[in-house]
Amino acid sequence: MNGVHTTPRAGRRASRHDARDGARTGARTGQGVRPGILSSMRLSQLFFTTLRDDPADAEMPSHRLLVRAGYVRQLGAGIYTLLPLGYRVAKRVEQVIREEMDAIGSQEMEMPVVHPADLWKETGRWYAIGPEMARFKDRGGHDMVLAMTHEEVVADLLRDIVQSYRQLPLMVYHFQTKFRDEPRSRGGLIRVREFVMKDAYTCDVDEAGLDVSYQKQYGAYARIFERLGIGAVAVASDVGMMGGSQAHEFMFLNPAGEDVLVLCEKCGFSSNRQVARTRASEPPAEEPLPLEEVETPGTATIADLAAFLGVDAERTAKAAFFVADGERFVAAIVRGDMEVNETKLVNAIKASTLRAAQVDEIRATGMVPGYASPIGARGALVVVDELVARSSNLVAGANREGYHLRNVNIPRDYTPDLVVDLSSAREGDGCPTCGSPVILRNGIEVGNIFKLGTKYTTALGANYLGEDGLEHPIVMGSYGIGVGRAVACIVEAHHDEKGIAWPAEVAPYAAHIVAIGAVRDPKVAEVADGLHALAAASGREALYDDRDESPGVKFTDAELMGMPLIVTVSPRSLAAGGAEVTVRATGERSVMPLSEVEALLRG
RNA sequence: CGGGGUGUGGCGCAACGGUGGCGCACGUGCUUUGGGAGCACGAGGAUGUGGGUUCGAAUCCCACCGCCCCGACCA
């Protein structure tokens, strides 16, 4: 019995063990839906609940809405359960990714979550990676790791399987759970510790081959984010701990994003601020003037100093101090109006970690915090921004409390160990390609692509025999997309004050059928049941609100949950000639004859 | 790891030294059915954990744990 019209509250009373009508088709495999996922569902049966209030600990819209609408629940810091609705969305997202990966010839497989540590010791990452990698011992006392990524495993497979250039190029990918023990998770699904990632790996004979594979992946990524409804911009990025020669990040523009992007609206230049090299105002060419010490009491900041001396911050040099890899003391010098870009610094000195120096460490080198400069410093690696090196007659610290030096010039007054681009791009700086002022925006990284090169294959001896009869290391690339993070970004991009509005491509169900007034009018239940059964039979996913709830509750939940189409069946709609169809995203609503609604539900 | 918050029923909150309440949600019954309905009855809590102060602690003190936000860090 499907009894909405025969028994009040049928939805609530119905035993969950009842064999339902044809609408419940667990065995059916609809298009794009994997076996085991019901292609259609009654809300009276669904494992979910909606919340009237925002959860107190959720701030971002995606977090609030996904919890309120019954898609996810938090288990611990940065650890989430995907409830049936959320799991369906994740599967839809995965399917989009899968189709685009398959389309460029990438082969799906599955690699383990738990790895023997030996493999990670071989590449050195066992030692290089800090506490963000979870480690444990198995019962035999062997070191094991929870995988953060899978370069090691792929390279290990390559050395076993690939012998000849004839087996290349090759692209593989998988969806797998990663665990990264983040020092701080945040933002709901945006930054978590356990998450499913699609990671793909390309394997080529040489750099030229890698370029081709990289471009294929780049194209696939663009199509994926297009289909997912995430307006992601590709930006040049740092290669970081992954190593390699070139990398892009696909960024979803959002104020809550943790990365800062440098964008040029005129020519389309885009880069992560970590590596962006913009043009600042050039220093005037001047003849070096004699060095002169001036008393500057209480001017430990550039702003105070500039005001005290009546000069522009641009005419000063400032020093920032770091300790690299826990041992090397580094003095980084940039112009007073600019900031040190730590990524550029760490790359320039080929360090792997960088931390701010303590005051006593600074004093130990003979420098005076607030009045510091490399002049008279000892034991510090002096790294100078190229703009400072080109400037004449700057004001710098005198390494004496309350004093600065005027007319400091390189190399007359001190000798840098290194002159590099060291400053952080600023809003309004000149675009490196066209010169127009750049803008800064925050972004969330939803995908990344890296040219890895031979770092891992060399370490593991994953070589192939070339046409030339010689062994060469396989050239790899690595390509990731966080599935849960993508889901959250989709919600960020597709919601309003009422709730989520899923793009059709990723919606857990295509339509949300709402029956209103079924108790009073048996015809309503009959029609709604019929539409639901039809949708199910045609493999089109539909959600059917058969609960005995008031209209307000049903409408509110439907809008919160966000299926693309809301189909309302009520005495009123029947009197008007059919069912009312509301497009969730636009609010556009119209009464359509049942035959048309049926066609819609058939897909 | 620093800084700031916060832990009370499924969710949101109140009670701030004297036997823990409210709204929503939940159960039962009746009424109600186009925008989070009404009435009645009802179930559900070692107030994060452990110490301490006190005649008496959800409340004050200490420690620990969890969670959130900012920063450091990180993909």
XYZ file of C-alpha atoms (C1' of nucleotides) in Angstrom:
678
model
C 0.000 0.000 0.000
C 1.170 3.448 -0.667
C -1.557 4.783 1.450
C -1.196 8.533 1.567
C -4.834 8.835 0.588
C -6.109 5.941 2.663
C -4.372 6.629 5.938
C -3.412 9.929 7.426
C 0.285 10.179 8.174
C 0.916 7.211 6.014
C 4.417 8.390 5.445
C 5.292 8.384 9.079
C 3.452 5.254 9.934
C 4.544 3.170 7.037
C 6.947 0.532 8.130
C 10.363 1.054 6.723
C 10.398 -2.633 5.990
C 7.332 -2.524 3.802
C 7.879 -3.485 0.252
C 7.036 -0.256 -1.479
C 5.564 0.312 -4.871
C 7.640 0.328 -7.992
C 9.023 3.674 -7.083
C 11.599 2.168 -4.833
C 13.945 0.641 -7.265
C 17.094 -0.247 -5.491
C 18.039 -2.699 -8.157
C 17.599 -0.298 -10.990
C 20.574 1.379 -12.487
C 19.606 4.679 -13.988
C 21.819 6.693 -16.265
C 24.710 8.027 -14.324
C 23.624 6.286 -11.158
C 25.591 3.400 -9.839
C 24.005 0.190 -8.659
C 23.106 0.338 -5.038
C 22.016 3.926 -5.102
C 18.272 4.280 -5.112
C 17.294 6.229 -8.148
C 14.290 7.556 -6.370
C 13.352 8.141 -2.779
C 10.447 8.980 -0.534
C 11.250 11.519 2.128
C 9.357 9.408 4.617
C 12.070 6.810 4.081
C 15.169 8.942 3.647
C 17.820 8.975 6.365
C 18.010 12.692 6.958
C 16.682 15.568 8.920
C 16.512 19.253 8.184
C 17.243 21.833 10.833
C 15.365 25.021 11.340
C 18.314 26.810 12.904
C 21.833 27.194 11.641
C 24.259 25.006 13.531
C 26.144 27.268 15.932
C 29.594 26.313 14.675
C 28.942 26.828 10.971
C 29.869 30.115 9.367
C 30.259 29.603 5.655
C 27.026 29.272 3.662
C 28.078 25.901 2.286
C 28.700 24.542 5.752
C 25.464 25.920 7.181
C 23.316 24.742 4.330
C 24.825 21.299 3.892
C 24.262 20.599 7.574
C 20.821 22.194 7.744
C 19.547 20.463 4.642
C 20.653 17.048 5.816
C 23.632 16.391 3.533
C 26.489 16.095 6.001
C 27.245 15.759 9.687
C 30.449 16.499 11.495
C 32.105 13.706 13.434
C 35.182 15.538 14.677
C 37.390 18.455 13.727
C 37.742 18.277 9.959
C 36.017 14.899 9.769
C 32.594 14.590 8.192
C 30.025 11.960 7.412
C 28.290 12.229 4.069
C 24.655 11.353 4.652
C 22.746 9.711 1.788
C 21.964 13.033 0.103
C 25.519 14.289 0.461
C 26.907 11.007 -0.736
C 24.782 11.196 -3.862
C 26.129 14.660 -4.653
C 29.679 13.437 -4.122
C 28.973 10.550 -6.502
C 27.591 12.933 -9.093
C 30.685 15.100 -8.803
C 32.885 12.048 -9.085
C 30.985 10.961 -12.157
C 31.653 14.265 -13.893
C 35.320 13.993 -13.043
C 35.373 10.355 -14.120
C 33.843 11.117 -17.498
C 36.327 13.876 -18.234
C 39.249 11.791 -17.060
C 38.153 8.849 -19.168
C 37.669 11.158 -22.127
C 41.358 12.059 -22.180
C 42.389 8.445 -21.855
C 43.088 8.365 -18.157
C 42.489 4.943 -16.626
C 40.652 4.533 -13.343
C 42.122 2.265 -10.703
C 42.332 2.212 -6.925
C 45.372 2.457 -4.720
C 45.534 1.752 -0.996
C 45.076 4.225 1.839
C 47.605 2.505 4.083
C 51.160 2.309 2.798
C 54.277 0.676 4.154
C 56.547 3.492 5.298
C 59.524 1.985 3.468
C 58.216 3.370 0.213
C 58.029 6.848 1.683
C 61.486 6.428 3.157
C 62.804 5.615 -0.321
C 61.640 8.950 -1.682
C 62.607 10.768 1.484
C 59.161 12.118 2.208
C 58.929 10.027 5.363
C 61.547 12.411 6.710
C 60.585 15.567 4.837
C 56.925 15.668 5.788
C 56.018 16.781 9.279
C 53.233 15.816 11.655
C 50.563 16.353 9.004
C 51.193 12.786 7.887
C 49.560 10.208 10.131
C 51.893 7.351 11.006
C 51.472 4.167 12.961
C 53.010 0.764 13.382
C 51.315 -2.419 12.354
C 51.290 -5.425 14.663
C 54.621 -6.518 13.307
C 56.152 -3.215 14.381
C 56.528 -1.949 10.812
C 56.131 1.765 10.194
C 53.017 2.523 8.180
C 51.500 5.740 6.871
C 48.044 6.944 5.992
C 48.457 8.236 2.478
C 48.291 11.962 1.885
C 48.802 11.415 -1.815
C 49.957 8.612 -4.097
C 53.069 9.557 -6.075
C 55.075 6.874 -4.311
C 52.642 4.113 -5.092
C 52.346 5.133 -8.738
C 56.115 5.284 -9.147
C 56.385 1.909 -7.443
C 53.868 0.450 -9.886
C 55.683 2.011 -12.807
C 58.972 0.398 -11.892
C 57.242 -2.966 -11.759
C 55.088 -2.677 -14.831
C 56.647 -0.277 -17.303
C 59.749 -1.588 -19.033
C 59.647 0.090 -22.413
C 58.877 3.400 -24.007
C 56.270 1.486 -25.969
C 54.153 1.367 -22.811
C 54.146 5.137 -22.546
C 52.536 7.613 -22.317
C 50.148 6.530 -19.631
C 47.578 8.236 -17.439
C 45.973 6.710 -14.369
C 43.702 8.067 -11.678
C 41.681 7.040 -8.697
C 39.292 8.360 -6.101
C 40.620 7.693 -2.675
C 40.408 8.863 0.898
C 43.319 10.975 2.027
C 44.177 11.856 5.566
C 46.158 14.983 6.265
C 46.438 15.959 9.883
C 45.957 19.651 9.309
C 47.046 21.907 12.113
C 43.716 23.593 11.713
C 40.668 22.514 9.786
C 38.001 25.078 9.043
C 35.053 26.149 6.982
C 33.002 22.962 7.015
C 33.876 20.884 3.967
C 36.307 23.490 2.649
C 39.301 22.437 4.642
C 39.147 19.066 6.296
C 41.534 16.397 7.477
C 39.939 13.374 5.894
C 38.643 13.728 2.376
C 38.201 11.968 -0.913
C 40.419 13.209 -3.661
C 40.619 12.357 -7.295
C 44.281 12.142 -8.026
C 45.602 11.480 -11.485
C 49.151 10.758 -12.571
C 50.636 11.122 -16.017
C 53.672 9.146 -17.093
C 55.712 10.172 -20.094
C 59.024 9.498 -21.754
C 60.220 13.088 -21.619
C 59.376 16.699 -20.834
C 57.771 17.199 -24.223
C 55.470 14.286 -23.518
C 54.713 15.702 -20.097
C 53.770 19.007 -21.703
C 51.207 17.215 -23.846
C 49.770 15.250 -20.934
C 49.702 18.355 -18.789
C 47.726 20.210 -21.422
C 45.239 17.353 -21.668
C 44.715 17.448 -17.935
C 44.460 21.209 -17.984
C 41.713 20.989 -20.563
C 39.899 18.269 -18.672
C 40.018 20.355 -15.510
C 38.545 23.342 -17.255
C 35.678 21.174 -18.530
C 35.145 19.571 -15.124
C 34.767 22.849 -13.266
C 32.598 24.214 -16.035
C 30.257 21.230 -15.717
C 30.283 21.427 -11.931
C 29.154 25.025 -12.054
C 32.258 26.290 -10.301
C 33.748 29.290 -12.020
C 37.309 28.241 -11.365
C 40.199 30.300 -12.641
C 43.504 28.636 -13.356
C 46.438 30.399 -11.770
C 50.145 29.765 -11.949
C 51.241 28.392 -8.613
C 54.138 27.342 -6.467
C 55.303 23.762 -6.800
C 55.798 23.520 -3.046
C 56.769 20.296 -1.385
C 55.620 18.308 -4.375
C 58.640 19.392 -6.337
C 58.492 19.881 -10.060
C 58.762 22.557 -12.676
C 55.335 23.995 -13.342
C 52.012 24.019 -11.617
C 48.556 25.518 -11.836
C 45.857 25.752 -9.257
C 42.192 25.940 -10.153
C 40.703 28.519 -7.886
C 37.142 29.239 -6.921
C 36.918 32.953 -6.177
C 35.521 33.401 -2.687
C 36.215 35.889 0.095
C 36.769 33.031 2.520
C 39.516 31.601 0.337
C 42.854 31.087 1.984
C 44.910 31.860 -1.084
C 45.446 35.302 -2.535
C 45.299 35.539 -6.301
C 46.808 38.176 -8.503
C 44.578 38.815 -11.495
C 44.740 41.159 -14.449
C 41.330 42.041 -15.802
C 42.826 43.468 -18.938
C 44.945 40.634 -20.306
C 43.796 37.694 -18.206
C 47.045 37.167 -16.368
C 46.458 35.091 -13.252
C 48.770 33.824 -10.594
C 48.873 32.782 -7.015
C 50.344 35.613 -5.024
C 52.974 33.178 -3.764
C 54.685 33.271 -7.138
C 53.278 36.411 -8.775
C 55.933 38.748 -10.030
C 54.326 42.119 -10.618
C 55.924 45.427 -11.473
C 56.225 48.062 -8.796
C 57.216 51.667 -9.345
C 60.838 51.900 -10.394
C 63.225 53.730 -8.110
C 64.605 57.021 -9.414
C 68.182 56.901 -10.662
C 70.338 58.909 -8.295
C 73.992 59.318 -7.575
C 74.925 57.676 -4.264
C 75.164 60.225 -1.470
C 77.356 59.887 1.591
C 76.128 57.543 4.304
C 74.711 59.492 7.212
C 73.467 58.393 10.621
C 70.390 60.182 11.895
C 68.683 60.024 15.250
C 65.149 58.640 14.833
C 63.719 58.009 18.293
C 60.611 55.831 18.559
C 60.499 54.818 14.909
C 60.495 51.054 15.057
C 57.907 50.822 12.285
C 58.270 51.953 8.700
C 55.211 54.185 9.002
C 56.668 55.996 12.023
C 60.064 56.255 10.389
C 58.718 57.630 7.129
C 56.607 60.170 8.978
C 59.467 61.192 11.251
C 61.904 61.749 8.404
C 59.307 63.073 6.003
C 60.163 60.550 3.279
C 58.079 58.037 1.370
C 58.042 54.455 2.614
C 59.367 53.635 -0.866
C 62.597 55.322 0.065
C 63.214 53.016 2.997
C 64.399 49.444 3.287
C 63.003 47.081 5.834
C 64.401 43.888 7.190
C 62.482 40.770 8.171
C 64.139 37.866 9.927
C 63.626 34.188 9.539
C 65.134 30.895 10.509
C 65.271 28.457 7.621
C 65.145 24.719 8.220
C 65.580 25.391 11.916
C 69.196 26.468 11.580
C 69.977 29.117 8.979
C 69.375 32.712 10.034
C 68.040 34.789 7.159
C 67.675 38.546 6.861
C 65.244 39.416 4.085
C 65.345 42.989 2.820
C 62.474 44.568 0.926
C 61.441 48.111 0.264
C 59.584 49.724 3.142
C 56.291 49.852 1.284
C 56.381 46.148 0.429
C 56.127 42.840 2.228
C 58.364 39.809 2.130
C 56.860 36.939 0.170
C 57.839 33.916 2.183
C 57.242 31.465 -0.626
C 59.640 33.361 -2.845
C 62.147 33.518 -0.015
C 61.983 29.833 0.815
C 62.385 28.949 -2.850
C 65.258 31.401 -3.348
C 67.308 29.937 -0.537
C 66.242 26.375 -1.355
C 64.952 25.759 2.129
C 62.053 23.554 3.051
C 60.775 25.358 6.135
C 60.805 28.920 7.308
C 59.788 30.490 10.574
C 59.918 34.008 11.934
C 63.027 34.624 14.022
C 62.814 35.380 17.730
C 64.017 38.681 19.077
C 67.022 37.156 20.854
C 68.035 35.358 17.672
C 68.001 38.679 15.847
C 70.097 40.343 18.533
C 72.609 37.495 18.396
C 73.510 38.510 14.856
C 74.271 42.063 15.954
C 71.080 43.517 14.572
C 68.656 45.625 16.552
C 64.957 44.851 16.009
C 63.133 47.944 14.808
C 66.395 49.550 13.750
C 67.929 46.654 11.896
C 69.795 46.457 8.648
C 72.383 44.098 7.218
C 75.084 46.689 7.763
C 77.214 45.323 10.539
C 75.293 42.068 10.726
C 77.202 38.853 11.203
C 76.193 35.291 10.554
C 73.058 36.103 8.620
C 72.217 35.085 5.088
C 71.302 38.408 3.525
C 68.659 38.119 0.812
C 67.740 41.364 -0.890
C 64.798 42.150 -3.119
C 65.923 43.166 -6.571
C 64.042 46.425 -6.324
C 65.988 47.354 -3.206
C 69.216 46.404 -4.947
C 68.323 48.811 -7.764
C 67.423 51.642 -5.413
C 69.760 54.379 -4.328
C 70.017 56.289 -1.101
C 67.494 54.342 0.946
C 66.886 54.804 4.642
C 67.803 51.692 6.604
C 68.366 50.740 10.221
C 71.616 51.651 11.934
C 71.553 48.638 14.234
C 71.511 51.096 17.096
C 68.386 51.767 19.117
C 66.787 55.002 17.931
C 69.017 55.539 14.897
C 68.744 54.973 11.160
C 71.088 55.456 8.241
C 70.345 57.660 5.264
C 71.706 57.044 1.780
C 72.316 53.341 2.055
C 73.525 51.900 -1.236
C 74.330 48.451 -2.507
C 77.036 47.269 -2.908
C 78.848 50.171 -1.317
C 77.440 49.707 2.173
C 76.757 45.990 2.347
C 76.951 42.931 0.182
C 73.865 40.784 -0.310
C 74.321 37.040 -0.462
C 71.433 36.862 -2.860
C 69.448 39.366 -4.914
C 66.079 38.027 -6.028
C 62.460 38.990 -6.468
C 61.357 38.761 -2.869
C 58.359 41.028 -2.493
C 54.703 40.178 -2.349
C 52.506 41.416 -5.170
C 50.203 44.274 -4.222
C 46.860 45.433 -5.562
C 47.564 48.018 -8.236
C 51.022 46.760 -9.123
C 51.697 46.473 -12.813
C 50.681 43.231 -14.544
C 53.831 41.362 -15.571
C 52.487 40.746 -19.065
C 50.575 43.900 -19.969
C 51.432 46.448 -17.295
C 47.847 47.275 -16.276
C 47.115 47.438 -12.562
C 46.419 44.007 -11.113
C 43.711 43.152 -8.599
C 43.921 40.799 -5.628
C 41.223 38.273 -4.868
C 40.833 35.429 -2.420
C 40.367 31.964 -3.769
C 39.705 28.413 -2.670
C 41.863 25.819 -4.366
C 39.567 23.188 -5.842
C 42.114 21.540 -8.066
C 45.777 21.535 -8.848
C 48.023 20.231 -11.557
C 51.780 19.728 -11.190
C 54.595 18.856 -13.500
C 56.486 16.572 -11.193
C 59.286 15.573 -13.515
C 61.440 12.660 -12.408
C 61.674 13.321 -8.694
C 59.798 10.203 -7.646
C 60.719 7.921 -10.511
C 64.404 8.653 -10.019
C 64.146 8.045 -6.291
C 62.434 4.725 -6.850
C 64.246 3.688 -9.996
C 61.152 3.712 -12.187
C 62.926 3.641 -15.528
C 61.958 2.634 -19.012
C 64.105 1.466 -21.870
C 64.042 4.089 -24.592
C 64.179 3.862 -28.330
C 67.850 4.672 -27.924
C 68.369 1.473 -25.992
C 69.141 3.330 -22.791
C 67.307 3.552 -19.464
C 65.561 6.802 -18.608
C 63.438 7.796 -15.642
C 59.737 8.150 -16.369
C 58.521 11.756 -16.323
C 55.497 12.238 -14.122
C 52.738 14.745 -13.526
C 50.258 14.845 -10.672
C 46.701 16.204 -10.724
C 44.273 16.507 -7.829
C 40.696 17.519 -7.163
C 39.139 17.450 -3.695
C 35.639 16.037 -4.121
C 34.164 17.321 -0.854
C 35.740 20.703 -1.312
C 34.243 20.853 -4.794
C 30.823 20.040 -3.341
C 31.185 22.890 -0.851
C 32.289 25.292 -3.580
C 29.287 24.331 -5.698
C 27.041 25.281 -2.799
C 28.961 28.514 -2.293
C 28.279 29.329 -5.929
C 24.685 28.065 -6.020
C 22.594 29.099 -3.063
C 20.291 31.861 -1.922
C 18.773 32.876 1.388
C 16.358 29.950 1.220
C 18.865 27.227 0.654
C 20.810 25.310 -1.932
C 20.069 25.401 -5.662
C 21.995 22.533 -7.201
C 23.068 22.674 -10.822
C 21.332 19.795 -12.612
C 24.651 18.100 -13.297
C 25.337 17.369 -9.647
C 21.925 17.483 -7.959
C 21.273 14.398 -5.840
C 17.838 14.153 -7.458
C 16.593 15.889 -10.561
C 13.206 16.719 -9.122
C 11.502 17.120 -5.788
C 7.867 16.115 -5.937
C 5.755 17.770 -3.269
C 2.260 16.510 -2.537
C 0.013 19.077 -0.869
C -3.445 18.329 0.470
C -3.269 14.626 -0.229
C -5.361 13.857 2.835
C -8.247 15.949 1.631
C -8.025 15.014 -2.004
C -7.199 11.391 -2.887
C -6.493 12.486 -6.413
C -3.411 14.373 -5.220
C -1.813 11.291 -3.757
C -2.744 9.301 -6.794
C -1.135 11.783 -9.168
C 1.927 12.378 -7.014
C 2.489 8.660 -6.531
C 2.104 8.201 -10.241
C 4.654 10.857 -11.103
C 7.077 9.391 -8.627
C 6.657 5.892 -9.953
C 7.099 7.148 -13.481
C 10.280 9.004 -12.638
C 11.650 5.962 -10.891
C 10.732 3.665 -13.737
C 12.451 5.859 -16.263
C 15.618 5.984 -14.250
C 15.264 9.665 -13.633
C 16.069 10.478 -10.040
C 13.251 11.998 -8.084
C 12.687 12.799 -4.466
C 9.119 12.487 -3.308
C 7.886 14.337 -0.241
C 5.129 11.985 0.857
C 5.318 13.105 4.473
C 2.254 14.251 6.306
C 3.646 17.718 6.864
C 2.111 21.111 6.408
C 2.650 22.825 3.061
C 4.986 25.357 4.630
C 7.291 22.680 5.941
C 7.390 20.900 2.616
C 8.065 24.017 0.565
C 10.701 25.229 2.958
C 12.468 21.895 2.984
C 12.308 21.615 -0.789
C 13.904 25.014 -1.195
C 16.501 24.250 1.443
C 17.447 20.911 -0.083
C 17.743 22.434 -3.515
C 16.673 19.999 -6.215
C 16.624 21.791 -9.581
C 12.901 21.232 -10.149
C 10.156 21.321 -7.547
C 6.965 19.665 -8.731
C 3.959 20.552 -6.610
C 0.802 18.475 -6.833
C -2.196 19.878 -4.969
C -5.940 20.289 -5.343
C -5.213 23.774 -6.575
C -2.715 22.644 -9.220
C -5.028 19.868 -10.369
C -7.853 22.349 -10.713
C -5.538 24.514 -12.774
C -4.872 21.638 -15.072
C -1.836 19.799 -13.791
C 1.134 20.218 -11.502
C 3.109 23.289 -10.670
C 6.747 23.187 -11.674
C 9.184 25.559 -9.996
C 12.714 26.045 -11.220
C 14.633 26.259 -7.964
C 17.467 28.391 -9.278
C 15.309 31.110 -10.797
C 12.073 30.803 -8.850
C 10.241 30.654 -12.187
C 7.033 28.740 -11.706
C 4.264 27.512 -13.962
C 1.393 25.065 -13.973
C 1.951 22.395 -16.584
C -0.359 19.678 -17.888
C 0.481 16.317 -16.335
C 1.585 14.947 -19.667
C 4.265 17.610 -19.872
C 5.344 17.037 -16.309
C 5.640 13.358 -17.069
C 7.812 14.117 -20.053
C 9.966 16.302 -17.854
C 10.343 13.546 -15.301
C 11.209 10.995 -17.939
C 14.158 13.194 -18.793
C 51.715 25.941 18.173
C 50.125 31.257 19.851
C 45.533 34.560 20.640
C 40.185 34.717 21.476
C 35.710 32.121 22.327
C 32.632 28.038 23.739
C 30.873 23.182 25.899
C 23.477 22.528 29.401
C 18.039 17.038 25.795
C 18.548 15.727 18.447
C 19.096 21.457 17.040
C 19.111 26.653 18.891
C 19.343 28.894 23.617
C 18.158 30.457 29.088
C 19.264 29.698 34.153
C 25.394 32.560 36.789
C 25.769 29.746 44.539
C 19.935 27.068 46.876
C 16.267 20.366 43.770
C 17.886 22.526 35.531
C 13.987 25.593 32.036
C 12.253 27.649 27.033
C 11.588 27.316 21.542
C 12.034 23.916 17.624
C 12.272 18.792 16.757
C 10.282 13.931 18.828
C 5.793 10.307 20.699
C 0.182 9.698 21.338
C -4.785 11.660 20.309
C -8.015 15.184 18.061
C -8.321 19.268 14.749
C -5.723 21.351 10.380
C -3.502 21.092 4.725
C -0.526 26.490 -0.743
C 4.322 28.858 2.980
C 8.167 26.204 9.014
C -0.369 25.093 11.863
C -3.643 24.519 16.758
C -5.072 22.098 21.376
C -4.117 18.317 24.984
C -1.088 14.750 27.087
C 3.943 12.741 27.058
C 9.108 10.944 26.603
C 13.989 12.533 26.684
C 19.564 15.590 30.828
C 25.883 11.709 35.495
C 24.901 20.393 32.717
C 32.369 17.616 28.376
C 35.880 14.938 32.202
C 38.581 15.022 36.800
C 39.923 17.615 41.021
C 39.069 21.745 44.446
C 36.200 25.761 47.295
C 31.313 25.598 49.880
C 26.357 23.390 54.405
C 25.142 23.377 49.126
C 28.234 23.981 42.377
C 25.492 23.874 35.670
C 27.011 28.447 38.207
C 33.278 30.014 41.646
C 38.727 28.061 41.141
C 42.453 24.581 38.793
C 43.735 20.937 35.265
C 42.535 18.117 31.151
C 39.471 17.051 26.811
C 36.315 18.549 22.711
C 34.657 22.131 19.260
C 34.621 27.140 16.781
C 37.066 31.737 15.097
C 41.801 34.690 14.051
C 46.963 33.908 13.242
C 51.202 30.527 12.330
C 51.068 26.311 8.945
C 49.287 23.659 4.885
C 46.964 21.111 -0.855
